[in-house]
Coordinates of C-alpha atoms and ligand atoms in Angstrom, one line a residue:
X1 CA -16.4 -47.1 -14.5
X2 CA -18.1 -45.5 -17.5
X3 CA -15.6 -43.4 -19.2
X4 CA -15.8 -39.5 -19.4
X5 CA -17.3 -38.4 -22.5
X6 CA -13.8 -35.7 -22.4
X7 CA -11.8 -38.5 -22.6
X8 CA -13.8 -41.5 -24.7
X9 CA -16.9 -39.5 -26.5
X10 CA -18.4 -42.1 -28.3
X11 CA -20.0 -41.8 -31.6
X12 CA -23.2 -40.3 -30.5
X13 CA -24.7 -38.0 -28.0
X14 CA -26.5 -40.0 -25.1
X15 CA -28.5 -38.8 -22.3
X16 CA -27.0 -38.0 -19.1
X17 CA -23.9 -36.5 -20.5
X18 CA -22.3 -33.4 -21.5
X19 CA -22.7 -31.8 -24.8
X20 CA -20.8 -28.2 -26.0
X21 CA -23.8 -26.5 -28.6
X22 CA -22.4 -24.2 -31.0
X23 CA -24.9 -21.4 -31.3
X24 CA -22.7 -19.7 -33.9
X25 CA -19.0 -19.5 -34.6
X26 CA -17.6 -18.1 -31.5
X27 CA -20.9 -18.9 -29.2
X28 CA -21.0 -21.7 -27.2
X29 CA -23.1 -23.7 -24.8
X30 CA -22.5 -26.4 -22.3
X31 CA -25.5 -28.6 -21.8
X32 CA -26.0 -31.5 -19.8
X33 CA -28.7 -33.7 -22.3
X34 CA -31.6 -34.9 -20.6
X35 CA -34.4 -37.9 -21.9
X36 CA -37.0 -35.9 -23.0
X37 CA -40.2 -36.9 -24.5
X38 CA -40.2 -34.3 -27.5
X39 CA -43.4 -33.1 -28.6
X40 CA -46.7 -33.8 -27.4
X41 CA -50.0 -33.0 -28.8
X42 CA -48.1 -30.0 -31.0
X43 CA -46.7 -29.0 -27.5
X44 CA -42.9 -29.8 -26.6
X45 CA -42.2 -31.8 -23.3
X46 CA -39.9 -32.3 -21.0
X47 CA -36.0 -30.5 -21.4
X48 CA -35.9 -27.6 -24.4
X49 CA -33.0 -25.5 -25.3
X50 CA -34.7 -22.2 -26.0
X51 CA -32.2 -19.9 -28.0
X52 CA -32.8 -17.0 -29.6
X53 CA -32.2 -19.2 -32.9
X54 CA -35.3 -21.7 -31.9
X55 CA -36.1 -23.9 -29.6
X56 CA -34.8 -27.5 -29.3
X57 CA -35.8 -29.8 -27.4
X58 CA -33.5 -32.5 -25.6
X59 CA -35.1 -35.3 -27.3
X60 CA -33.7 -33.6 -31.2
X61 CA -30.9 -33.9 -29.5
X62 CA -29.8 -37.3 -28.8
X63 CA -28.4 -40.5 -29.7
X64 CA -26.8 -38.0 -32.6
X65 CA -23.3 -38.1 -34.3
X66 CA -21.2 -35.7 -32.4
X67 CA -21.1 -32.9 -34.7
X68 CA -24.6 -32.9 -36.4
X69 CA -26.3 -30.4 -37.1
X70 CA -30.1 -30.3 -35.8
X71 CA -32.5 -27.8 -36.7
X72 CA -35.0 -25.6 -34.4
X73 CA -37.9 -27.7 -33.6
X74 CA -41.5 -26.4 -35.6
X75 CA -43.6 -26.7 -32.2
X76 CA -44.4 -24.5 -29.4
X77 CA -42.3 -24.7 -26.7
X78 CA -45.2 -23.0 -24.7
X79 CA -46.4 -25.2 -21.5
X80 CA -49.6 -26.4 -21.4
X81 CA -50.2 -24.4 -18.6
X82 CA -48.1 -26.3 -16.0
X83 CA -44.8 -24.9 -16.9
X84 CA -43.9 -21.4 -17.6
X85 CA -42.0 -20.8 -21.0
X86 CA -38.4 -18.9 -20.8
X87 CA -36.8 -17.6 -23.7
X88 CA -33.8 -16.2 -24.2
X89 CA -33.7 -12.6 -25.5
X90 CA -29.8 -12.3 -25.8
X91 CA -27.7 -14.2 -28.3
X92 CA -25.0 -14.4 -25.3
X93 CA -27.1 -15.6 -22.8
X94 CA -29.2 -18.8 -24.2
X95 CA -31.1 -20.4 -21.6
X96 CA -30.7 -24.1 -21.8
X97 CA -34.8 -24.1 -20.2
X98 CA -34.6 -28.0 -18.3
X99 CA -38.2 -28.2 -16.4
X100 CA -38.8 -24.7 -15.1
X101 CA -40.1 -25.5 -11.7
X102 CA -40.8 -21.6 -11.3
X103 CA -45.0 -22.3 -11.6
X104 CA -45.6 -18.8 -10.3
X105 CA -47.5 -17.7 -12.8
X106 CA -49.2 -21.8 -14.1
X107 CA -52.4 -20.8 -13.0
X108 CA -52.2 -17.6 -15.5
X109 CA -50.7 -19.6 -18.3
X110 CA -52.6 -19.9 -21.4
X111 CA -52.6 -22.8 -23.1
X112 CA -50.9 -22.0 -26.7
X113 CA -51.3 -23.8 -29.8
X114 CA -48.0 -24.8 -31.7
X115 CA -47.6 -21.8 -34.4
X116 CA -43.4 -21.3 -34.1
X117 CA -41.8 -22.0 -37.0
X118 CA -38.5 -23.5 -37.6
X119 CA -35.7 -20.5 -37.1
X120 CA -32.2 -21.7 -37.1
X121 CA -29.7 -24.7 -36.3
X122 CA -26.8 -25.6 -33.7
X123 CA -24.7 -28.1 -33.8
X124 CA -24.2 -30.7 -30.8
X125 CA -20.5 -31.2 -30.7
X126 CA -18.5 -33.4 -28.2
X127 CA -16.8 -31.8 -25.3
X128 CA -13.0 -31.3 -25.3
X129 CA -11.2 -29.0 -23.1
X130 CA -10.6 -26.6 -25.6
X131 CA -14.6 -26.1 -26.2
X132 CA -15.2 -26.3 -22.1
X133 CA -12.5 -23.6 -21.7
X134 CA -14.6 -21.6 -24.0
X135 CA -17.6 -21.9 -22.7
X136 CA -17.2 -22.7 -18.6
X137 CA -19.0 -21.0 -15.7
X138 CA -15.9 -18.3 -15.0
X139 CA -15.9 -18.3 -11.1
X140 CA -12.0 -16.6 -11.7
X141 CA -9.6 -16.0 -14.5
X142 CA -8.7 -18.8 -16.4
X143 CA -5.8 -20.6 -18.2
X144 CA -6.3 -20.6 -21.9
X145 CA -5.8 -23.3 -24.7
X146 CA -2.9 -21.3 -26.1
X147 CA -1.0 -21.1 -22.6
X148 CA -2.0 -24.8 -21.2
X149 CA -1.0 -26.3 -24.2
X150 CA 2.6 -24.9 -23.9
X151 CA 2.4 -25.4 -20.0
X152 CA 1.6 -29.1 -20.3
X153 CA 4.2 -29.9 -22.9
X154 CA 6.4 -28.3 -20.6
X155 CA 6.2 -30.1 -17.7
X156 CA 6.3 -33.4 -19.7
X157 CA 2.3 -34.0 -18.8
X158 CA 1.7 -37.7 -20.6
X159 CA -0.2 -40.7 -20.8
X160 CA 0.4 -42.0 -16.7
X161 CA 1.8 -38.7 -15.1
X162 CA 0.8 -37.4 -11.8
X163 CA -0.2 -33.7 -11.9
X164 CA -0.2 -31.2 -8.6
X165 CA -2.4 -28.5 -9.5
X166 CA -3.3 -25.0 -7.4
X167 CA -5.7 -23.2 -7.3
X168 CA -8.1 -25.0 -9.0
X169 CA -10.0 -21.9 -9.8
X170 CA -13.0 -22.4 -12.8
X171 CA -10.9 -25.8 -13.3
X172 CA -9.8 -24.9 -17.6
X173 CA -6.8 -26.3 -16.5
X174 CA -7.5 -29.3 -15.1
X175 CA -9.7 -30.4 -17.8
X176 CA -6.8 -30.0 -20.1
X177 CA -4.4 -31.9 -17.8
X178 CA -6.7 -34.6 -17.2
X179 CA -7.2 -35.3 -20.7
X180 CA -3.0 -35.2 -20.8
X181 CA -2.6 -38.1 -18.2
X182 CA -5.1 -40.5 -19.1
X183 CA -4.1 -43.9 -19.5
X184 CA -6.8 -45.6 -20.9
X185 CA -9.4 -47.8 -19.4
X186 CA -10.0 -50.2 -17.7
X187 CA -8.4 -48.7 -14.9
X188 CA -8.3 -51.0 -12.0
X189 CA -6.9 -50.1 -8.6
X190 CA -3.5 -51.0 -8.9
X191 CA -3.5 -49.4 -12.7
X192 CA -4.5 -45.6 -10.7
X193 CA -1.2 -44.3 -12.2
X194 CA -2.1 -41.0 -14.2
X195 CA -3.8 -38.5 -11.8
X196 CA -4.5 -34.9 -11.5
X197 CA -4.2 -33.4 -7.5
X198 CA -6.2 -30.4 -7.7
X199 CA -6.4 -27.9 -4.6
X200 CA -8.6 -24.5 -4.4
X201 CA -8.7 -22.9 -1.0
X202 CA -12.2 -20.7 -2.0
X203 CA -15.1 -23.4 -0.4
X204 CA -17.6 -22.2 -2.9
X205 CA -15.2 -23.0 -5.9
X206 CA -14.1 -26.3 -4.7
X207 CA -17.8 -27.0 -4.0
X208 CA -19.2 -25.7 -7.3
X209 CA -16.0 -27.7 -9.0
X210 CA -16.6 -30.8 -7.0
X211 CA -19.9 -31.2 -9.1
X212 CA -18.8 -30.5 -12.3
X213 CA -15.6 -33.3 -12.0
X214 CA -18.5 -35.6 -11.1
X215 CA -20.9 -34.6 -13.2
X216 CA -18.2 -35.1 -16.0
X217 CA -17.4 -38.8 -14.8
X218 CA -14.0 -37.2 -13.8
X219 CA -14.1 -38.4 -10.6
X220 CA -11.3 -41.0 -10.6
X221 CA -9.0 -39.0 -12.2
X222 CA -8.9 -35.8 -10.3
X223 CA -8.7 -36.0 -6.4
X224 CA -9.7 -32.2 -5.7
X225 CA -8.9 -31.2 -2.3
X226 CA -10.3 -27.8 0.0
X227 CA -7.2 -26.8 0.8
X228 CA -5.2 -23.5 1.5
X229 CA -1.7 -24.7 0.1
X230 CA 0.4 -21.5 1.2
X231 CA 0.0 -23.1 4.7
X232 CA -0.9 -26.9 4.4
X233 CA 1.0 -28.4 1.4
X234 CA 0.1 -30.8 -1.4
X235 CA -0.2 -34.3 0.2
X236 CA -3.7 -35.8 0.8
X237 CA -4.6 -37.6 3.9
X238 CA -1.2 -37.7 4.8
X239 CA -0.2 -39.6 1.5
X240 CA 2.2 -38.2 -1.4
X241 CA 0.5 -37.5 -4.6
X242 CA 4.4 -39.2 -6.1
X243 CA 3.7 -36.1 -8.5
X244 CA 6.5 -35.5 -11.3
X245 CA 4.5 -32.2 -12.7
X246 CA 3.1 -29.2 -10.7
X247 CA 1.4 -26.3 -12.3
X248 CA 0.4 -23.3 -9.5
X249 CA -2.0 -20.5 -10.5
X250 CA -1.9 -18.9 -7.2
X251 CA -1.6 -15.5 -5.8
X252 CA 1.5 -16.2 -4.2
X253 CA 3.5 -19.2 -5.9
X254 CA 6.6 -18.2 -3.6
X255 CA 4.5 -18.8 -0.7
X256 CA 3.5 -22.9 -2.0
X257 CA 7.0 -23.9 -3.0
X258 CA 8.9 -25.0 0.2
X259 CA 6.0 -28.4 0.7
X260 CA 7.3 -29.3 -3.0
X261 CA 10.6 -30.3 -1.6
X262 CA 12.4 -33.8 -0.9
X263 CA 13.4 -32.9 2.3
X264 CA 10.6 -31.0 5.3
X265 CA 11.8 -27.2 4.6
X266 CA 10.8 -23.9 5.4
X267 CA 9.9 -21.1 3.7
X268 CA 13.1 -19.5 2.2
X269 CA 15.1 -23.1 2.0
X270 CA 15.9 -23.3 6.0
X271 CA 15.8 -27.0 7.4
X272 CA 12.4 -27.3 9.4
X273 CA 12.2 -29.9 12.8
X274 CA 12.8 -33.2 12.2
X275 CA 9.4 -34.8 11.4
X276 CA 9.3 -38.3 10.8
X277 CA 5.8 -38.4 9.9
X278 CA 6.4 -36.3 7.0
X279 CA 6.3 -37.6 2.7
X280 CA 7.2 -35.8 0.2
X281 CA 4.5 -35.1 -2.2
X282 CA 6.8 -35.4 -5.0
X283 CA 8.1 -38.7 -7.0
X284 CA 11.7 -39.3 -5.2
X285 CA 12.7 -41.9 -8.6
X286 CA 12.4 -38.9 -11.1
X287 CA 12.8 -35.2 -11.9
X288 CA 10.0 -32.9 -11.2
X289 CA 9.0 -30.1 -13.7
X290 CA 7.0 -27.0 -12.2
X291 CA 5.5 -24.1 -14.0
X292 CA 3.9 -21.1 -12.1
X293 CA 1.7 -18.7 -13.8
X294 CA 2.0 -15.3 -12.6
X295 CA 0.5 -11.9 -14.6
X296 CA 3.1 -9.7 -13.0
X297 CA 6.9 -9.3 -12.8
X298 CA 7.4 -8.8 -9.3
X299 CA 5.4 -12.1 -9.0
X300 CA 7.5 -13.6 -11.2
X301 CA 11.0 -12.4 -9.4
X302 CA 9.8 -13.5 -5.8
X303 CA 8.8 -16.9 -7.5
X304 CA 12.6 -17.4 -9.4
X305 CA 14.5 -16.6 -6.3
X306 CA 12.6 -18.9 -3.7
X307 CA 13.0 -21.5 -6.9
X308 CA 16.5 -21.0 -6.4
X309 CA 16.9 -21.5 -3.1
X310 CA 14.6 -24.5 -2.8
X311 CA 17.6 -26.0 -5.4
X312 CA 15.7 -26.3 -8.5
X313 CA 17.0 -25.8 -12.1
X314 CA 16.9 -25.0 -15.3
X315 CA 14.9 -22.1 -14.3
X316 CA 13.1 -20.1 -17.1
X317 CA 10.0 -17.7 -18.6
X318 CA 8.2 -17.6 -21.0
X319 CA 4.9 -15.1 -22.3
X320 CA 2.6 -16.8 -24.8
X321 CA 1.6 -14.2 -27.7
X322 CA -1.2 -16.3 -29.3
X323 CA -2.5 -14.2 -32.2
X324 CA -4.4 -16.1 -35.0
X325 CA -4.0 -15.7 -38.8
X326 CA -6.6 -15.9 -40.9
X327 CA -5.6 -17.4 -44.3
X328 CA -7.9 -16.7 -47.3
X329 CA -8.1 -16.1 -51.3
X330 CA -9.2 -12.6 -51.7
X331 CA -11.9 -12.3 -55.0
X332 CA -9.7 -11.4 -58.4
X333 CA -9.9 -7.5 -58.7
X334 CA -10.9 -6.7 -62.1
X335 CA -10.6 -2.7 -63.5
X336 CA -12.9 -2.5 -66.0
X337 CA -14.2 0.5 -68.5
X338 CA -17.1 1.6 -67.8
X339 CA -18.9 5.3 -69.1
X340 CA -18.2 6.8 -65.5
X341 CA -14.5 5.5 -65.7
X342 CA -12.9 2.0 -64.2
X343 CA -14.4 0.1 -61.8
X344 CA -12.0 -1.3 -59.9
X345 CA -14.5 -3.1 -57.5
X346 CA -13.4 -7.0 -56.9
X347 CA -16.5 -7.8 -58.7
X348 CA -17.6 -11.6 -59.7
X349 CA -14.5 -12.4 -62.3
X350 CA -17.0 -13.9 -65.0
X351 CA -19.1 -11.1 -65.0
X352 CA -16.0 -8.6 -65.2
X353 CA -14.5 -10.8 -68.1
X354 CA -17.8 -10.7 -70.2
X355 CA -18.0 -6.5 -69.4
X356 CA -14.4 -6.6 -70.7
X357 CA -15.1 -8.3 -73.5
X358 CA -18.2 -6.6 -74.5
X359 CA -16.9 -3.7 -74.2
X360 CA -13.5 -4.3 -76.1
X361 CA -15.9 -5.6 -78.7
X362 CA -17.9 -2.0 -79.3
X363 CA -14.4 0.3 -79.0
X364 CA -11.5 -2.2 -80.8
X365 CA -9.8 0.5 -81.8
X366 CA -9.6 2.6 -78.6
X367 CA -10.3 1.0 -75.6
X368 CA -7.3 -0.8 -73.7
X369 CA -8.5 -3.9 -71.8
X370 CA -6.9 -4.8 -68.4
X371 CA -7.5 -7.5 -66.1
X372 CA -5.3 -6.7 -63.3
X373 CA -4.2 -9.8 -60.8
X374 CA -4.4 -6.7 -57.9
X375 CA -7.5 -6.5 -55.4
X376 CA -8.5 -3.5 -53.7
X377 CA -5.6 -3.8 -50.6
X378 CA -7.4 -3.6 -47.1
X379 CA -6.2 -2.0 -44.2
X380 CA -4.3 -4.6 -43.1
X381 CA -1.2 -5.9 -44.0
X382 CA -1.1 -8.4 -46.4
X383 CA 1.7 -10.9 -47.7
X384 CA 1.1 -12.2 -51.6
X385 CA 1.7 -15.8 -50.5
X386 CA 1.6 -17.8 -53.8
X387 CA 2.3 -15.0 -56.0
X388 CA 0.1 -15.8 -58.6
X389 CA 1.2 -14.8 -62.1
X390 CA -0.5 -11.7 -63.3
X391 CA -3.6 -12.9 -65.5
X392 CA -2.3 -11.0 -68.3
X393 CA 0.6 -13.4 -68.9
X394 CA -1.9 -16.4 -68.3
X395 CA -2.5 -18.8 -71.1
X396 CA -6.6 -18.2 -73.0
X397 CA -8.8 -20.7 -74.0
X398 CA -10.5 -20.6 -77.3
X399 CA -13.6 -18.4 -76.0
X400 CA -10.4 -16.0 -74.8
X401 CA -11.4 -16.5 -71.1
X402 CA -8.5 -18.0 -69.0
X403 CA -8.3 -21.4 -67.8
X404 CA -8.4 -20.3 -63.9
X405 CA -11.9 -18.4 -64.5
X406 CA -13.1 -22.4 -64.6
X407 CA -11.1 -22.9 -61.4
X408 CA -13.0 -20.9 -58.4
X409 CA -10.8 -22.5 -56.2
X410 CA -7.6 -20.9 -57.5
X411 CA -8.9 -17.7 -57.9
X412 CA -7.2 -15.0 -56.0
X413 CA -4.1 -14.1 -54.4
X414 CA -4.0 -16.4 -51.1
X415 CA -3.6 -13.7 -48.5
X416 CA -2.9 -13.7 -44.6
X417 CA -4.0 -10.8 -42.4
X418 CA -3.8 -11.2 -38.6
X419 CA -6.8 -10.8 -36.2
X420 CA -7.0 -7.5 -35.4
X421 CA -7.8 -7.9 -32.1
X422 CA -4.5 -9.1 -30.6
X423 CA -5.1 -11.3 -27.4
X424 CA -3.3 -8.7 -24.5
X425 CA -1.0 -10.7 -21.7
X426 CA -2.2 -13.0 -20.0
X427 CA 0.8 -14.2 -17.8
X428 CA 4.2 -14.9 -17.4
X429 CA 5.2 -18.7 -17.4
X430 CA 8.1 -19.4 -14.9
X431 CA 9.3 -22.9 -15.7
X432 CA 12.1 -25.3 -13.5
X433 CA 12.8 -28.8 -13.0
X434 CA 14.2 -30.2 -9.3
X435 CA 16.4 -33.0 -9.8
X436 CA 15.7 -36.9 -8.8
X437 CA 18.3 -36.9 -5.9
X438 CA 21.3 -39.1 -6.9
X439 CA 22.4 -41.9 -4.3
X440 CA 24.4 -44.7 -4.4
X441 CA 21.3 -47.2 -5.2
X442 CA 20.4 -45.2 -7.9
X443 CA 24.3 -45.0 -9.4
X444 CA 23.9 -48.5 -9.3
X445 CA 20.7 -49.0 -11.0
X446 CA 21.8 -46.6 -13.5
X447 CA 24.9 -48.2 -14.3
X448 CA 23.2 -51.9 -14.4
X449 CA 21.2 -50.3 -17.4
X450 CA 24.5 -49.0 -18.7
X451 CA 24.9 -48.9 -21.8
X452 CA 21.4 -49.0 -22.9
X453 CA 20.3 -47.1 -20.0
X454 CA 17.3 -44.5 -19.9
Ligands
SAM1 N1 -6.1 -22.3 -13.1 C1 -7.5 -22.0 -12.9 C2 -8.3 -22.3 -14.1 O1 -7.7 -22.5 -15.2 O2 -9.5 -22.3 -14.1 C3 -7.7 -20.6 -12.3 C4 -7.1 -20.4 -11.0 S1 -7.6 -18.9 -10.2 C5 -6.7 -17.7 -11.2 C6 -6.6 -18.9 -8.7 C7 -7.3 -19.8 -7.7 O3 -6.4 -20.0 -6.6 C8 -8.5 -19.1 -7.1 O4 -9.7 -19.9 -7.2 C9 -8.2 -19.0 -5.6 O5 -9.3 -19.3 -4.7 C10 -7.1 -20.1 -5.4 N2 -6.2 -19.9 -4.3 C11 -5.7 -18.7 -3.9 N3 -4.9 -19.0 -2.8 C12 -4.9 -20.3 -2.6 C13 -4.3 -21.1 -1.6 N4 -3.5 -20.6 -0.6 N5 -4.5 -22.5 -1.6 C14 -5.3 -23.0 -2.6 N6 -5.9 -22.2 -3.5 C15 -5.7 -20.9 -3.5

């Protein structure tokens, strides 16, 4: 099987597969890239990207180094007359225009000459998680990079594990985990080890999901299954997933955690009737390591004390506060003299120094010269972080100006300042592990590895 372009992307962008277009910093676009014939007689054919920052074409976009950047095309993207023209009129909303087969109006169209000119750039870049997360069809809330990340090292989610995840939601966190347990290809039959079980219970969401796994050549990794957990469990055509790592996002967590047992229980911990049809879902060689992800307490309560009677351990929570820092060298403040008084504006430094010095020049006698280190402090708080020596005490060079002035690079106190808007809570992560169970074959193996065991 062709590898996922998640997982092994390749040098350069190919048709058929998904791409993540960075319209600007914090605006992005999936896009599945399609052959396209690029322009035609001044007229473009076939798939175009219109954006509100030009129009592109597939064809500009492919067989490209991942990360290029690829300007607007300089022809119309009009039709010529067959196919209506879409723009897109909000920078949010981009319409990624693939054959518009909407010919309501073809009859009506006129046929344009190519007169657009050239009016920005994206970039193509490869898809990771962290960009899909970012830019996904939301069909519900989803887990974010900062909490998955946390969540997957967690539950010890490597190279070869088996993942039980529910619901399956807008699936942000099953492309993270997938990308966690993949082992590598070839994978041959007996080599399926690393595998994500994915469960959503809404039909339209596993439907809609169902697509996208395929159309991201996920299929052999994730086995997503329509199913209503609370009620049927985790195992799929009567067969244990052998999972070692669960992750629920569900309404009711409390409600799922009696099917992740060793032995058939009920709700609450009680034996259920002897069942001899009945597996497991989870590995019965190793520990199991669970996480449920809950945005309130009393969700979080029900969830520990069912966890607790089901016998697992090591229970615990944890809230992820992900706030960003921005790090940066804030442009040397200079006061000056001026006739109206100082400017203490954080002006260009060489134009401030050659002010100073012209002006120290016309009043030697009176005028004190100061080049402060100090910029004009903002609103935030700010931490001096490599406490620069004032420039006063700084050695000159011969024309008087000081060496950093050559040195842009070191200009400026280096400065933190939080994002000021602070990411509110998301949810509480409620993390336990369920013991292997111990028997007597297992003593044994254990103590044949002895000392050296692991
Ligand atoms: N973790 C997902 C993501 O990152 O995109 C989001 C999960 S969303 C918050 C919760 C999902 O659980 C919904 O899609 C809902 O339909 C599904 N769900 C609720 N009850 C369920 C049940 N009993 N069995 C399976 N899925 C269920």
């Amino acid at each position: 099987t062709k590898p996922s372009t998640f997982l092994v992307p390749g040098d350069k962008t190919s048709a058929g597969t998904l791409a993540i277009i960075s319209l600007s910093r914090d605006n992005f676009l999936p896009l599945t890239l399609e052959k396209s014939t690029g322009a035609v007689d001044g007229y473009l054919e076939g798939a175009t990207l219109n954006t509100r920052f030009g129009s592109y074409p597939h064809s500009t976009l492919l067989d490209v180094p991942w990360g290029s950047q690829v300007r607007a095309s300089n022809v119309d993207t009009g039709s010529r007359g067959k196919k209506r023209r879409r723009d897109a009129t909000d920078e949010d909303t981009p319409i990624a225009s693939q054959d518009d087969d909407d010919d309501s109006t073809a009859a009506n169209a006129p046929v344009k000459k190519a007169v657009t000119a050239p009016s920005g750039f994206i970039y193509v870049l490869r898809p990771t998680p962290e960009l899909w997360t970012t830019s996904l069809p939301h069909r519900t809330q989803v887990v974010y990079t900062p909490d998955y990340s946390y969540i997957l090292h967690r539950i010890r989610a490597r190279p070869g594990t088996r993942i039980i995840e529910a619901g399956a939601g807008s699936g942000s966190f099953t492309h993270a985990s997938v990308r966690a347990i993949y082992n590598g290809y070839p994978r041959d039959a007996d080599d399926v080890k690393g595998k994500v079980f994915s469960f959503e219970f809404n039909e339209s969401r596993y439907e809609k999901m169902q697509v996208e796994i395929g159309h991201h050549g996920l299929d052999d990794l994730v086995k997503l299954t329509h199913r209503d957990v609370y009620n049927d469990g985790f195992n799929v055509n009567g067969e244990s997933p052998n999972a070692t790592a669960v992750f629920l996002d569900l309404p009711a967590p409390w409600e799922a955690l009696h099917h992740l047992s060793r032995r058939k229980l009920q709700k609450g911990g009680e034996e259920a009737e002897e069942d001899s049809s009945w597996v497991s879902p989870l590995d019965p060689k190793q520990s199991v390591h669970i996480c449920t992800f809950s945005p309130c307490i009393e969700q979080v309560t029900r969830t520990v004390t069912e966890l607790r009677t089901l016998g697992w351990v090591d229970v615990d929570m944890v809230e992820i506060s992900n706030q960003k820092i921005n790090i940066s060298r804030e442009k040397v403040g200079v006061n000056y003299p001026t006739e109206k008084g100082y400017n203490s504006s954080p002006a260009d430094v060489l134009e401030a120094v050659t002010k100073l010095k012209s002006l120290a020049d016309r009043n030697k006698e009176t005028q004190r010269v100061q080049v402060l280190q100090t910029g004009a402090e903002g609103p935030d708080s700010e931490m001096d972080l490599d406490s620069t020596p004032n420039r006063e005490n700084q050695p000159s060079n011969s024309n008087g100006a000081v060496d950093d002035m050559e040195k842009p690079w070191v200009q400026g106190r280096l400065v933190h300042r939080p994002e000021s808007e602070l990411k509110t809570h998301t949810s509480y992560l409620v993390f336990a592990i369920l013991p292997c169970e111990w028997d007597e074959d297992a003593e044994a193996a254990a103590m044949a590895k002895w000392p050296c065991g692991n």
